[in-house]
Amino acid sequence: EEHERYFNVEQVRLLDRFSSKSTSGTLYLTATHLIFVESSPSSPSSAVLHHHIASVEKLSLTTTGCPLVIQCRNFRVVHFVLQRERDCHDIYSSLLRLLRPVAYEELYAFSYNPKQNDQQREEGWQLIDLGAEYERMGVPCDQWQLTDVNRDFKVCETYPRDLYVPITANKPIIVGSSKFRSKGRFPVLTYFYQEKKAAVCRCSQPLSGFSARCLEDESMLQAISKANHNSRFVYVMDTRPKLNALANRAAGKGYENEDNYSNIRFQFVGIENIHVMRASLQKLLEVIGNRSLSMSDYLMGIEGCGWLRHVKAVVDAAIFLTKAVTVEGASVLVHCSDGWDRTAQVCSLGALLMDPYYRTIKGFMVLIEKDWISFGHKFADRCDQLDGDPKEVSPVFTQFLECVWQLTEQFPQAFEFSEWFLLQIHEHVHSCQYGNFLGNNQRQREELQLREKTHSLWAFLMEEQQNYQNPFYSSVYGKTHPVLEPSTLPYHFKFWRNMYHQFDRSMHPRQSILKTIHTLKETSLKSAQTLRALENLNKEVHLNTSAWPKGKESSYYVDCFQCCVGHTKE
Amino acid sequence: MEFAELIKTPRVDGVVLHRPFMPTVEGTLCLTGHHLILSSRQDNTEELWLLHSNIDSIEKRFLGSLGTIIVKCKDLRMIQLDIPGMEECLNIGSSIEALSTLDSVSLMYPYFYRPMFEVIEDGWNSFLPEDAFKDLEAMTDEWRLSEVNRDFRVCTTYPPLVAVPRDVDDDTLRKAAGFRHGGRFPVLSYYHKKNGMVMMRSGQPLTGTNGRRCKEDERLINATLRPGKRGYVIDTRTISVAQQAKARGGGFETEANYPQWRRIHKAIERSNVLQDSLVKLVEACNDQSHSMDRWLSKLEASNWQTHVKEILTTACLAAQCIDREGASVLVHGTEGTDSTLQVTSLAQIILDPACRTIQGFQGLVEREWLQAGHPFAQRCSMSAYSNSKPRHEAPGFLLFLDCVWQVLRQFPCSFQFTEQLLVLLFEHAYASQFGTFLGNSAAERVRLSLPEKTVSLWSWVNRPQEIDHLSNPLYEPNSLVIWPSVAPQSLLLWEGVFLRWNRSPRCQEEAHEEMVHIIEYNKELQNKVNSLRRQLAQLETQEPPLQTP
């Protein structure tokens, strides 16, 4: 297929969203990006990736021209004014065609080429190894085994091939249980808390309706219970509000009846569904997009949209999970409806609270790979990668990243990564530039041959990891505080300005502590190198003054000197 | 001695002290004339030394013979004392109530306090108007220091020396004073070196309903304008409030009489509204319920953040008129002792890099708040927990500090001091061993002989170890005007004051220590590199040794 032809429009004005400022320049449309190059040569150009565009709107013609407003999934809003209506229409209709492809192969990841050879690409994909991760947790072990029941995605097509179950859960139990669970998502292990041998398991809702029961499913929960000698019961956390779970019974789904399952403790935690979350964030964005927002409207808007309430609910659920596992030593089975949205949020956030490894850069990648990608969070649907059902789109993953950010604010030394890491991951979840988040589940990813045809984001982030380091991180912190105990008093939850206003520079602090400290740390690193070099040189000179390496010294000296000067003036 | 009469039970054993995020302490409670002391009689346990004047209110509860007193402090801290014995508890309670509400200034602790540190520089002389004027003289000769208020007769709330236009004589000043609320005729607040524009402040003009005018007042403020230039009057009240003021003899500058001035009205609230706002905010912060909606709606209903935004916006406007428009500005509200000072002092934070240093900031507080006649004694006699009906109390100064904190948050490298200095000033404005914030004006401070009988807070702050403690490790002098964002999304709740006692301080402190460590390590490395380079350079210039054949 022929690539979209490049075309450009001159004398376009880019309006600042919150002030009366504007800049003028030229707008270029390419196959993958919309690029604005400012007229003044020193200013940087800015590019909008087509995949990032959530909506394009052509406003009615004004005296100054034809306005084009583009809303992006990374919360950027660009407001262009084009002189001629025709140009505006051309850009508009081209964008509409480009922004939501119908086939995966049209996504940027399949054409993105970072100049790596096949071997490098392959190594990038091998960076995260989930088998090794389960080994790190301590499974398989005497109570938990790897099952090959889903080797061919036959039992559950949205689960990964490798799954961990209690040793007493045999194939008939697994298959039976899977038939009693929505989308076949039967209970499997997602995190093992070695210290207490307590497991975090996940699944989807049971197809219990008003009275149905399934002996295999009951045996499955029994097996999970038996695998943990520390506790006589298993918590079953239904992350939905009770009312939603009740309503599901009419559709033949529902929740576990405590009478049918021996040794379970059932608990609702009340996180709202994807539609509520979508509407909530939409409202939040409307509030903060208001140009002359009063403080009162802002605070009432934050309250009214409910976003922070939802964020708090997710964190509250994760804390409940963490306490059950680490304090009581009980195993917990987490589910929602299909077990790929709220369940993913709660399991991954809980693991983050329980295990310092997940608070490192590499560990956080592993966590996302495990709880989100491998267990089938529907990234394609939720992030609107292809032209699909708008009702399936929801900021569930964004919300998870925000929960993590809220925790980093409470524990400034606990996380190896800074907010920039979270923002970058968010950027690429929507960019479709790397293969990691394409598709809805592992089976689909294999069919798309993503490992062969695209690159892995994790390798790219790993290479740049010094940019994402939290300078305040203390590796000792994880040892002294293996389990984080955040406060969930409401004032600990703040509006995440650097996410939702990340492109609105006028809202940001004019000087950033993070950036300054980051630079200082890098400077120190270079100074330490210089110092070592100088010390060696000094030693050399003192040892053998007779063989004074005149020429060599000078150039060496100059190198060191430049190294020092180069960064003191940062 | 009167104190002894008020102390019914001077000491009680077996008292248990509860403080948030700290282990409980059991010990002996002692009451002295000025302090509530709890001693565990163990060397390593921190004891409680609380100034009675820091106590805003107390609450008594009884459970059998065990009494509990909850002490609510002006710095917003809350502590709980479990006192065995009902009578002891009642006695302690009534003593605290009496001692914390002493009427006579001369019984206040600053008159009894003797410094345990060496006074290097007497703070009472650190920021004299004549010294500040010397700096002004070095920049311009258009201003003079008038002694018209030498004996505080022209204006009871002004200092004896004020800067006024050189060409305006004292007689004109006297007449202008008669036309301004409280005799507060327009005086110089700030001179913008970059373009010679000035900011003045005053009380409202007393135009009344008849539209009275005063030629001298007009001459005085017009004397500050360059030929052909217009100035701005920033009235901190809304137009309707300013209109209403006419009925009480006040008013505003009309276009007809002040044709060279453009008037802008803003909406900074008055004292009683602000006090109410503080009470509501603190109540919201102490609400331990876990409901997000409740918290946000209470925060909103307190209006505190709205006040912060309004004050900052007005200060930005004043700064903008001066720096961007190249115009001079006159700021006033009604009395010119509250919202006016918030605006003039904050505008200087924005415009003048000198105000962002530790010394400069103290100078600013001294000039624009203490000397300028902000009635600290009245405004800070009660804080957020008081049960009494507020009379003149208002957190105007706290709001100013909050606004400075907001700017500091946005420009974390442009201030020589940290948040600690702001918190310290908040504490001392409400309760202190120092005399700095006693009294309501310069005249009162003279009458109370404060400089002779008490120690200045500045004497304590300006010691090397304290300066060191308050210094911002990130500071890089920034000579530019700093424009803060006043969007609601950019303004935060000042946790360092309002959530200070509701959160564990450890995490933040450790991160701060880590930051200091990173900066110091960096400096140390740089120094080592530099000294090694010097050594090598020396070696290089030495005669090369003879080559052995």
XYZ file of N, CA and C in Angstrom, chain A residues 18 287-290 293-300 302-303 306 308-309 312 316 409-413 471-474 477 481 488-495 497 501 506-513 516-517 520-521 523-525 527-528 530-531 534-535 537-538 541-542 545-548 550 553-554 557 560-561 564-565 567-568, chain B residues 284-300 303 305-306 309 409-415 474 476 478 482-493 495 499 502-503 506-508 510-512 514-515 518-519 521-523 525-526 528-530 532-537 539-542 544-548:
480
model
N -3.720 27.831 27.443
C -4.151 28.563 28.630
C -3.764 30.033 28.642
N -12.992 19.658 33.185
C -12.814 20.655 34.245
C -11.484 21.378 34.078
N -10.409 20.604 33.948
C -9.090 21.240 33.948
C -8.759 21.880 32.607
N -9.562 21.610 31.600
C -9.332 22.252 30.302
C -9.942 23.643 30.232
N -10.691 23.967 31.263
C -11.348 25.261 31.325
C -10.315 26.378 31.453
N -10.286 29.011 35.005
C -10.874 28.171 36.031
C -10.699 28.831 37.399
N -11.776 28.952 38.145
C -11.635 29.489 39.503
C -11.239 28.337 40.423
N -10.672 28.701 41.560
C -10.244 27.682 42.513
C -11.433 26.835 42.959
N -12.534 27.520 43.167
C -13.720 26.840 43.633
C -14.232 25.834 42.592
N -14.287 26.264 41.347
C -14.745 25.365 40.285
C -13.780 24.197 40.109
N -12.514 24.491 40.282
C -11.503 23.445 40.168
C -11.716 22.377 41.247
N -11.809 22.816 42.489
C -11.957 21.847 43.583
C -13.291 21.116 43.502
N -14.348 21.853 43.151
C -15.644 21.187 43.019
C -15.633 20.232 41.830
N -12.973 18.610 40.679
C -12.202 17.419 41.069
C -13.086 16.492 41.896
N -13.843 17.098 42.782
C -14.739 16.289 43.605
C -15.830 15.664 42.734
N -15.089 12.659 40.523
C -14.897 11.418 41.273
C -13.577 10.707 41.024
N -10.399 11.144 41.849
C -9.526 10.832 42.990
C -10.186 9.828 43.940
N -11.505 9.875 43.995
C -12.213 8.883 44.809
C -11.962 7.488 44.246
N -8.389 6.404 44.930
C -8.286 5.992 46.333
C -8.893 4.600 46.545
N -6.994 1.599 48.180
C -7.588 0.953 49.366
C -7.677 -0.562 49.179
N 4.640 9.638 45.764
C 4.567 10.903 46.489
C 4.638 10.670 48.005
N 4.058 9.570 48.439
C 4.091 9.280 49.880
C 5.416 8.684 50.325
N 6.063 7.981 49.404
C 7.325 7.308 49.748
C 8.414 7.740 48.770
N 8.960 8.944 48.968
C 9.885 9.489 47.973
C 11.165 8.665 47.796
N 11.482 7.804 48.748
C 12.734 7.058 48.625
C 12.542 5.600 48.251
N 16.333 10.216 41.871
C 17.584 10.513 42.567
C 17.499 10.314 44.079
N 16.289 10.271 44.614
C 16.145 10.112 46.063
C 16.039 8.650 46.484
N 16.041 7.766 45.490
C 15.863 6.343 45.775
C 16.949 5.824 46.698
N 16.519 5.040 47.664
C 17.483 4.401 48.539
C 17.239 2.903 48.476
N 16.079 1.255 51.524
C 14.696 1.477 51.956
C 13.853 0.210 51.815
N 11.936 -1.275 54.753
C 10.478 -1.204 54.579
C 10.054 -2.130 53.442
N -4.256 6.288 53.590
C -5.249 6.573 52.555
C -6.190 7.675 53.007
N -5.711 8.517 53.920
C -6.504 9.700 54.224
C -6.597 10.516 52.937
N -7.747 11.094 52.698
C -7.994 11.678 51.377
C -6.972 12.725 50.935
N -6.417 13.490 51.886
C -5.506 14.548 51.433
C -4.164 14.021 50.927
N -3.941 12.715 51.039
C -2.720 12.163 50.459
C -2.857 11.931 48.965
N -4.060 12.088 48.448
C -4.265 11.893 47.011
C -4.357 13.247 46.350
N -3.458 13.442 45.382
C -3.382 14.764 44.769
C -3.643 14.677 43.273
N -4.000 15.804 42.757
C -4.192 15.890 41.312
C -2.823 15.736 40.635
N -0.772 16.694 38.192
C -0.624 17.740 37.189
C 0.329 17.335 36.069
N -1.515 17.543 32.694
C -1.103 18.800 32.070
C 0.333 18.683 31.561
N 2.884 26.071 30.970
C 2.635 27.211 31.848
C 2.126 26.777 33.226
N 1.664 25.553 33.342
C 1.149 25.059 34.621
C 2.258 24.518 35.517
N 3.411 24.257 34.933
C 4.445 23.543 35.681
C 5.266 24.485 36.539
N 5.860 23.960 37.617
C 6.845 24.767 38.334
C 7.922 25.208 37.351
N 8.398 26.402 37.534
C 9.369 26.925 36.569
C 10.742 26.299 36.736
N 10.998 25.784 37.916
C 12.245 25.068 38.140
C 11.874 23.732 38.763
N 12.567 22.684 38.333
C 12.198 21.369 38.834
C 13.303 20.809 39.719
N 12.927 20.446 40.927
C 13.894 19.861 41.856
C 14.428 18.553 41.276
N 16.939 19.196 38.571
C 18.177 19.750 39.116
C 19.006 18.665 39.792
N 18.351 17.881 40.637
C 19.073 16.840 41.369
C 19.609 15.768 40.412
N 22.680 17.082 38.896
C 23.764 17.057 39.879
C 24.337 15.655 40.030
N 23.441 14.681 40.035
C 23.907 13.300 40.200
C 24.777 12.878 39.025
N 26.451 14.917 37.151
C 27.685 15.669 37.283
C 28.631 14.972 38.240
N 28.079 14.515 39.358
C 28.906 13.839 40.342
C 29.561 12.600 39.750
N 28.793 11.890 38.964
C 29.303 10.673 38.342
C 30.501 10.992 37.453
N 32.325 13.746 37.610
C 33.412 14.273 38.435
C 34.195 13.139 39.069
N 33.483 12.113 39.512
C 34.156 10.986 40.151
C 35.115 10.315 39.173
N 36.512 11.803 36.542
C 37.598 12.751 36.343
C 38.581 12.673 37.497
N 38.022 12.603 38.699
C 38.844 12.564 39.888
C 39.766 11.350 39.868
N 42.479 11.903 37.402
C 43.463 12.866 37.894
C 44.337 12.261 38.975
N 43.735 11.460 39.833
C 44.497 10.845 40.914
C 45.546 9.888 40.366
N 46.884 10.038 37.465
C 47.874 10.862 36.791
C 48.847 11.443 37.809
N 48.259 11.921 38.900
C 49.054 12.514 39.954
C 50.047 11.496 40.499
N 52.794 10.894 38.045
C 53.730 12.011 38.009
C 54.675 11.951 39.204
N 54.086 11.658 40.359
C 54.921 11.618 41.546
C 55.874 10.441 41.530
N 58.875 11.236 38.083
C 58.971 12.589 37.570
C 59.972 12.678 36.443
N 60.905 11.710 36.403
C 61.934 11.798 35.361
C 61.343 11.490 33.996
N 60.333 10.639 33.984
C 59.733 10.327 32.686
C 58.440 11.114 32.515
N 58.536 12.337 32.571
C 57.403 13.249 32.513
C 56.722 13.178 31.145
N 55.136 14.607 28.896
C 54.681 15.975 28.633
C 53.447 16.048 27.716
N 50.331 14.181 28.956
C 49.692 14.797 30.114
C 48.778 15.930 29.687
N 49.324 16.758 28.798
C 48.548 17.921 28.402
C 47.184 17.547 27.835
N 45.032 16.083 30.468
C 44.612 17.155 31.343
C 43.447 17.930 30.729
N 40.184 16.014 30.967
C 39.601 16.073 32.297
C 38.992 17.431 32.540
N 39.730 18.429 32.128
C 39.297 19.788 32.366
C 37.959 20.058 31.685
N 35.105 18.566 33.331
C 34.632 19.289 34.515
C 33.876 20.546 34.158
N 34.467 21.314 33.259
C 33.860 22.594 32.904
C 32.528 22.362 32.207
N 30.185 20.465 32.603
C 28.943 20.283 33.333
C 28.746 21.230 34.492
N 29.789 21.976 34.875
C 29.533 22.922 35.959
C 28.621 24.051 35.476
N -11.114 20.902 58.280
C -11.101 19.923 57.177
C -9.861 19.031 57.260
N -8.726 19.647 57.548
C -7.475 18.884 57.604
C -7.464 17.901 58.771
N -8.192 18.216 59.828
C -8.207 17.324 60.992
C -9.310 16.289 60.923
N -10.114 16.354 59.890
C -11.189 15.375 59.721
C -10.558 14.036 59.349
N -10.714 13.066 60.212
C -10.053 11.780 59.964
C -10.913 10.825 59.140
N -12.035 11.299 58.627
C -12.874 10.409 57.827
C -12.170 10.123 56.506
N -12.452 8.977 55.963
C -11.728 8.567 54.775
C -12.451 8.909 53.492
N -13.404 9.812 53.571
C -14.166 10.119 52.365
C -13.507 11.214 51.542
N -13.204 10.875 50.296
C -12.578 11.828 49.386
C -13.506 13.006 49.102
N -14.768 12.712 48.870
C -15.711 13.778 48.532
C -15.850 14.773 49.678
N -15.892 14.229 50.881
C -16.030 15.075 52.049
C -14.820 16.007 52.179
N -13.652 15.440 52.011
C -12.423 16.241 52.098
C -12.424 17.345 51.048
N -12.685 16.977 49.803
C -12.618 17.976 48.736
C -13.688 19.053 48.913
N -14.867 18.647 49.369
C -15.894 19.671 49.491
C -15.606 20.582 50.688
N -15.019 20.011 51.731
C -14.637 20.859 52.867
C -13.489 21.811 52.496
N -12.549 21.271 51.749
C -11.422 22.104 51.315
C -11.938 23.265 50.463
N -12.860 22.934 49.586
C -13.430 23.956 48.720
C -14.214 24.968 49.545
N -12.548 27.876 51.317
C -12.134 29.001 50.457
C -10.690 29.429 50.643
N -7.839 28.208 49.570
C -7.059 28.213 48.334
C -7.523 29.343 47.400
N -8.797 29.680 47.480
C -9.301 30.808 46.691
C -8.615 32.103 47.130
N -5.089 32.187 45.845
C -5.066 32.505 44.423
C -5.344 33.994 44.182
N 7.643 26.918 45.781
C 7.411 25.613 45.154
C 7.644 25.668 43.651
N 7.275 26.786 43.064
C 7.392 26.886 41.611
C 8.800 27.286 41.167
N 9.523 27.929 42.076
C 10.909 28.314 41.777
C 11.825 27.796 42.890
N 11.946 26.485 43.003
C 12.651 25.920 44.168
C 14.141 26.259 44.220
N 14.683 26.784 43.115
C 16.119 27.102 43.128
C 16.373 28.599 43.281
N 15.327 29.402 43.354
C 15.515 30.855 43.349
C 15.418 31.501 44.721
N 15.224 30.692 45.745
C 15.138 31.238 47.097
C 16.308 30.731 47.932
N 19.531 24.157 47.180
C 19.392 24.264 45.719
C 19.566 25.693 45.221
N 20.373 29.034 43.667
C 21.253 29.660 42.685
C 20.685 31.048 42.477
N 19.053 34.183 41.289
C 18.339 34.372 40.038
C 17.924 35.836 39.987
N 10.382 36.699 38.738
C 9.842 35.333 38.652
C 8.312 35.378 38.650
N 7.734 34.926 37.556
C 6.278 34.968 37.422
C 5.682 33.612 37.781
N 4.982 33.534 38.883
C 4.380 32.253 39.240
C 3.112 31.979 38.423
N 2.773 30.717 38.305
C 1.485 30.362 37.704
C 0.423 30.460 38.795
N -0.699 31.076 38.470
C -1.759 31.182 39.470
C -2.959 30.314 39.097
N -2.751 29.416 38.136
C -3.819 28.477 37.785
C -4.097 27.596 39.002
N -5.354 27.254 39.242
C -5.663 26.429 40.423
C -4.856 25.131 40.447
N -4.569 24.594 39.248
C -3.812 23.335 39.180
C -2.380 23.520 39.660
N -1.905 24.769 39.672
C -0.514 25.011 40.064
C -0.389 25.357 41.542
N -1.510 25.596 42.192
C -1.470 25.990 43.600
C -1.828 24.786 44.466
N -1.019 24.581 45.499
C -1.210 23.386 46.321
C -1.555 23.772 47.748
N -2.074 22.801 48.452
C -2.300 23.021 49.879
C -0.947 22.986 50.583
N 1.139 21.819 52.851
C 1.169 20.694 53.785
C 2.071 20.964 54.982
N -0.876 20.239 57.183
C -0.882 18.793 57.429
C 0.353 18.379 58.211
N -0.342 15.965 60.818
C -1.203 14.849 60.414
C -0.481 13.833 59.559
N 0.790 14.025 59.361
C 1.505 13.077 58.525
C 2.835 12.769 59.196
N 8.802 11.664 58.666
C 10.054 10.951 58.398
C 10.422 10.849 56.924
N 9.458 10.394 56.107
C 9.745 10.160 54.694
C 10.278 11.415 54.013
N 9.564 12.530 54.223
C 9.950 13.769 53.562
C 11.324 14.220 54.055
N 13.750 12.402 55.256
C 14.812 11.544 54.741
C 15.142 11.907 53.300
N 14.097 12.190 52.508
C 14.333 12.568 51.116
C 15.092 13.884 51.056
N 14.744 14.802 51.967
C 15.451 16.079 51.986
C 16.925 15.866 52.339
N 18.648 13.250 51.801
C 19.281 12.637 50.646
C 19.662 13.707 49.624
N 18.762 14.663 49.447
C 19.022 15.745 48.498
C 20.246 16.555 48.940
N 23.344 14.626 48.244
C 23.727 14.620 46.826
C 24.434 15.927 46.462
N 23.874 17.028 46.936
C 24.438 18.331 46.602
C 25.823 18.492 47.227
N 27.899 16.110 48.201
C 28.827 15.182 47.569
C 29.329 15.767 46.252
N 28.411 16.370 45.526
C 28.758 16.974 44.256
C 29.784 18.093 44.444
N 29.532 18.925 45.449
C 30.446 20.041 45.732
C 31.821 19.516 46.127
N 33.226 16.697 45.405
C 33.934 16.159 44.252
C 34.531 17.273 43.414
N 33.717 18.306 43.178
C 34.180 19.438 42.374
C 35.435 20.047 43.010
N 37.577 18.650 45.033
C 38.718 17.745 44.923
C 39.308 17.808 43.526
N 38.433 17.772 42.531
C 38.894 17.828 41.145
C 39.670 19.116 40.917
N 39.102 20.225 41.412
C 39.760 21.506 41.209
C 41.131 21.559 41.870
N 43.104 19.058 42.677
C 44.042 18.176 41.977
C 44.530 18.819 40.683
N 43.587 19.503 40.025
C 43.977 20.155 38.776
C 45.028 21.228 39.032
N 44.824 21.955 40.138
C 45.798 22.985 40.480
C 47.165 22.376 40.753
N 47.162 21.281 41.514
C 48.427 20.603 41.822
C 49.157 20.205 40.550
N 48.387 19.637 39.642
C 49.004 19.177 38.396
C 49.530 20.339 37.582
N 48.736 21.402 37.573
C 49.160 22.572 36.806
C 50.461 23.107 37.378
N 52.756 21.348 38.992
C 53.817 20.419 38.604
C 54.266 20.686 37.182
N 53.279 20.999 36.355
C 53.582 21.170 34.938
C 54.470 22.391 34.719
N 54.228 23.437 35.526
C 55.022 24.654 35.331
C 56.411 24.535 35.931
N 56.580 23.511 36.822
C 57.927 23.314 37.379
C 58.904 22.918 36.268
N 61.128 20.872 34.125
C 61.192 19.430 33.891
C 62.564 18.921 34.326
N 62.580 17.744 34.968
C 63.873 17.220 35.437
C 64.807 16.907 34.262
N 66.098 16.908 34.581
C 67.081 16.641 33.518
C 66.914 15.222 32.987
N 67.015 15.094 31.722
C 66.917 13.769 31.120
C 68.204 12.997 31.426
N 68.028 11.778 31.870
C 69.224 10.959 32.079
C 69.644 10.370 30.739
